[in-house]
CSV table of C-alpha atoms in Angstrom, one decimal:
chain,number,residue,atom,x,y,z
A,1,MET,CA,0.1,0.2,0.1
A,2,PRO,CA,1.6,3.4,-0.5
A,3,LEU,CA,2.1,5.7,2.0
A,4,TRP,CA,-0.4,8.6,0.8
A,5,LEU,CA,-3.2,6.4,0.6
A,6,TRP,CA,-2.2,5.6,4.0
A,7,LEU,CA,-2.3,9.4,5.1
A,8,VAL,CA,-5.9,9.2,2.8
A,9,ASP,CA,-6.5,6.5,5.2
A,10,SER,CA,-5.7,8.0,8.4
A,11,LEU,CA,-7.5,11.6,7.9
A,12,ALA,CA,-10.5,9.8,6.8
A,13,LEU,CA,-10.5,8.1,10.4
A,14,LEU,CA,-9.9,11.0,12.0
A,15,VAL,CA,-12.4,13.3,10.4
A,16,LEU,CA,-15.4,10.1,11.0
A,17,LEU,CA,-13.9,10.2,14.4
A,18,GLY,CA,-13.8,13.5,14.6
A,19,VAL,CA,-17.7,14.0,13.4
A,20,ALA,CA,-18.8,10.9,16.0
A,21,ILE,CA,-17.3,13.1,18.8
A,22,LEU,CA,-19.4,16.4,18.0
A,23,VAL,CA,-22.5,14.3,17.5
A,24,THR,CA,-21.8,12.4,21.1
A,25,LEU,CA,-22.0,15.3,22.4
A,26,ALA,CA,-25.4,16.7,20.9
A,27,VAL,CA,-26.7,13.2,21.8
A,28,ARG,CA,-25.7,13.4,25.0
A,29,ARG,CA,-26.7,17.2,26.2
A,30,ARG,CA,-30.2,16.8,24.5
A,31,TRP,CA,-30.3,13.0,26.5
A,32,LEU,CA,-29.5,15.7,29.8
A,33,THR,CA,-32.5,18.1,28.8
A,34,ARG,CA,-35.3,15.6,27.3
A,35,ARG,CA,-36.9,16.2,31.4
A,36,GLY,CA,-36.9,19.6,31.9
A,37,GLY,CA,-35.5,21.1,34.6
A,38,ALA,CA,-32.1,21.8,32.8
A,39,PHE,CA,-30.2,25.4,32.8
A,40,GLU,CA,-26.9,26.5,32.0
A,41,MET,CA,-24.6,27.1,35.1
A,42,SER,CA,-20.7,27.6,35.2
A,43,VAL,CA,-18.8,26.2,38.3
A,44,ASN,CA,-15.5,27.9,39.7
A,45,ARG,CA,-13.6,26.9,42.6
A,46,ASN,CA,-11.9,29.8,42.8
A,47,GLU,CA,-13.5,32.6,45.3
A,48,GLU,CA,-11.6,35.7,43.7
A,49,ALA,CA,-13.6,37.1,40.5
A,50,SER,CA,-10.8,36.1,37.6
A,51,ALA,CA,-11.4,34.5,34.3
A,52,ARG,CA,-9.1,31.5,35.3
A,53,GLY,CA,-11.2,28.4,36.9
A,54,TRP,CA,-14.7,28.5,35.1
A,55,ILE,CA,-16.4,26.0,33.8
A,56,LEU,CA,-19.3,25.6,31.5
A,57,GLY,CA,-22.3,23.0,32.3
A,58,ILE,CA,-25.3,22.2,32.5
A,59,ALA,CA,-26.9,22.0,35.8
A,60,VAL,CA,-30.1,19.6,35.8
A,61,TYR,CA,-32.4,19.5,39.2
A,62,GLY,CA,-33.2,16.7,40.7
A,63,ALA,CA,-36.0,15.5,44.1
A,64,GLU,CA,-33.4,16.5,46.1
A,65,GLU,CA,-30.3,17.6,44.3
A,66,VAL,CA,-29.1,19.6,41.5
A,67,CYS,CA,-26.9,17.5,38.9
A,68,TRP,CA,-24.0,19.6,37.2
A,69,TYR,CA,-22.9,17.9,34.1
A,70,ARG,CA,-19.4,19.6,32.0
A,71,THR,CA,-20.5,20.9,28.5
A,72,PHE,CA,-17.3,19.3,26.7
A,73,SER,CA,-17.9,16.2,28.5
A,74,LEU,CA,-19.0,12.5,27.4
A,75,SER,CA,-19.7,11.8,30.8
A,76,LEU,CA,-23.3,10.7,31.7
A,77,ARG,CA,-22.4,10.7,35.1
A,78,PRO,CA,-22.4,14.2,36.8
A,79,LYS,CA,-19.0,16.0,37.9
A,80,TYR,CA,-21.3,17.9,40.6
A,81,ARG,CA,-24.2,17.1,42.5
A,82,PHE,CA,-25.5,20.3,45.1
A,83,PRO,CA,-27.6,18.7,47.9
A,84,ARG,CA,-30.9,20.6,48.6
A,85,GLY,CA,-30.1,21.1,52.6
A,86,GLU,CA,-26.6,22.1,52.2
A,87,VAL,CA,-26.5,24.5,49.7
A,88,HIS,CA,-25.7,28.8,50.8
A,89,ILE,CA,-26.1,31.3,48.5
A,90,ALA,CA,-24.2,34.7,49.2
A,91,GLY,CA,-23.5,37.5,47.4
A,92,ARG,CA,-24.8,38.5,43.6
A,93,ARG,CA,-22.7,40.5,41.6
A,94,GLU,CA,-21.8,41.1,37.8
A,95,PRO,CA,-18.6,39.2,36.3
A,96,GLN,CA,-15.9,41.7,36.2
A,97,GLY,CA,-13.5,42.1,33.2
A,98,ALA,CA,-11.9,39.2,31.4
A,99,GLU,CA,-14.8,36.9,33.3
A,100,SER,CA,-17.6,37.7,31.4
A,101,TYR,CA,-15.7,36.0,28.5
A,102,ALA,CA,-14.8,32.9,30.1
A,103,ILE,CA,-18.6,31.9,31.4
A,104,HIS,CA,-22.2,33.0,29.6
A,105,ASP,CA,-23.0,36.1,27.9
A,106,GLY,CA,-25.8,37.3,30.4
A,107,HIS,CA,-24.7,35.3,33.3
A,108,VAL,CA,-24.7,36.7,37.1
A,109,VAL,CA,-22.3,35.4,39.7
A,110,VAL,CA,-22.7,34.1,43.1
A,111,ARG,CA,-21.0,33.0,45.7
A,112,THR,CA,-21.7,29.5,47.4
A,113,ASP,CA,-20.8,27.6,50.0
A,114,ASN,CA,-22.0,23.8,49.8
A,115,PRO,CA,-19.9,20.3,50.1
A,116,THR,CA,-18.2,20.1,46.7
A,117,PRO,CA,-15.2,22.4,46.1
A,118,VAL,CA,-17.2,24.8,44.2
A,119,ARG,CA,-17.4,28.6,45.2
A,120,GLN,CA,-18.8,30.3,42.7
A,121,LEU,CA,-22.0,30.2,40.3
A,122,ALA,CA,-22.3,31.7,37.6
A,123,LEU,CA,-26.1,31.7,35.8
A,124,SER,CA,-28.4,33.6,34.5
A,125,PRO,CA,-30.9,36.4,36.6
A,126,SER,CA,-33.7,34.0,35.8
A,127,SER,CA,-32.1,30.8,36.3
A,128,LEU,CA,-30.5,32.1,39.7
A,129,THR,CA,-34.3,33.0,40.6
A,130,GLY,CA,-35.3,29.2,39.9
A,131,LEU,CA,-32.1,28.2,42.3
A,132,LEU,CA,-33.2,29.9,44.7
A,133,ALA,CA,-37.0,29.5,44.5
A,134,TRP,CA,-35.9,25.4,44.8
A,135,LEU,CA,-33.2,26.0,47.7
A,136,GLU,CA,-36.5,27.7,49.6
A,137,SER,CA,-38.9,24.9,48.6
A,138,SER,CA,-38.0,22.3,50.7
A,139,PRO,CA,-40.6,20.1,52.6
A,140,PRO,CA,-41.8,21.3,55.7
A,141,GLY,CA,-39.5,20.7,58.8
A,142,ARG,CA,-35.7,20.2,56.5
A,143,GLY,CA,-34.7,24.0,57.7
A,144,VAL,CA,-32.9,24.4,54.8
A,145,ASN,CA,-34.1,28.3,54.6
A,146,LYS,CA,-30.6,29.2,54.7
A,147,VAL,CA,-30.3,31.4,51.3
A,148,VAL,CA,-28.7,35.0,52.0
């Protein structure tokens, strides 16, 4: 087999692999959002306001937790789980400087204290309202109304 034919076959295989990955990412996103209750939310493990550390993702409401999935991942398991009674939201601010390029346009940043290493969330104002309502609407006797 000539070398050029081997190169053409290799290039075709790489193109097919790239297309397969893109299709898989699209199908995964559709699968995550099909049940409803999904919204775009970026997370950051750093506490300071900078463009460094932001990861884009999709959050999905569950009965007792919000599951967060990375946007550019093939995994069907959530990277982080935010249990309803253990998430505390404090402080809301607009993205500062280059930070506005690291997250989705129009999103606001909130500080959070929760069992995961995540310290900041970025989500749209309407998604933030929904998250706060979800956090406050626990069953009676749960004592989770700790939203500041």
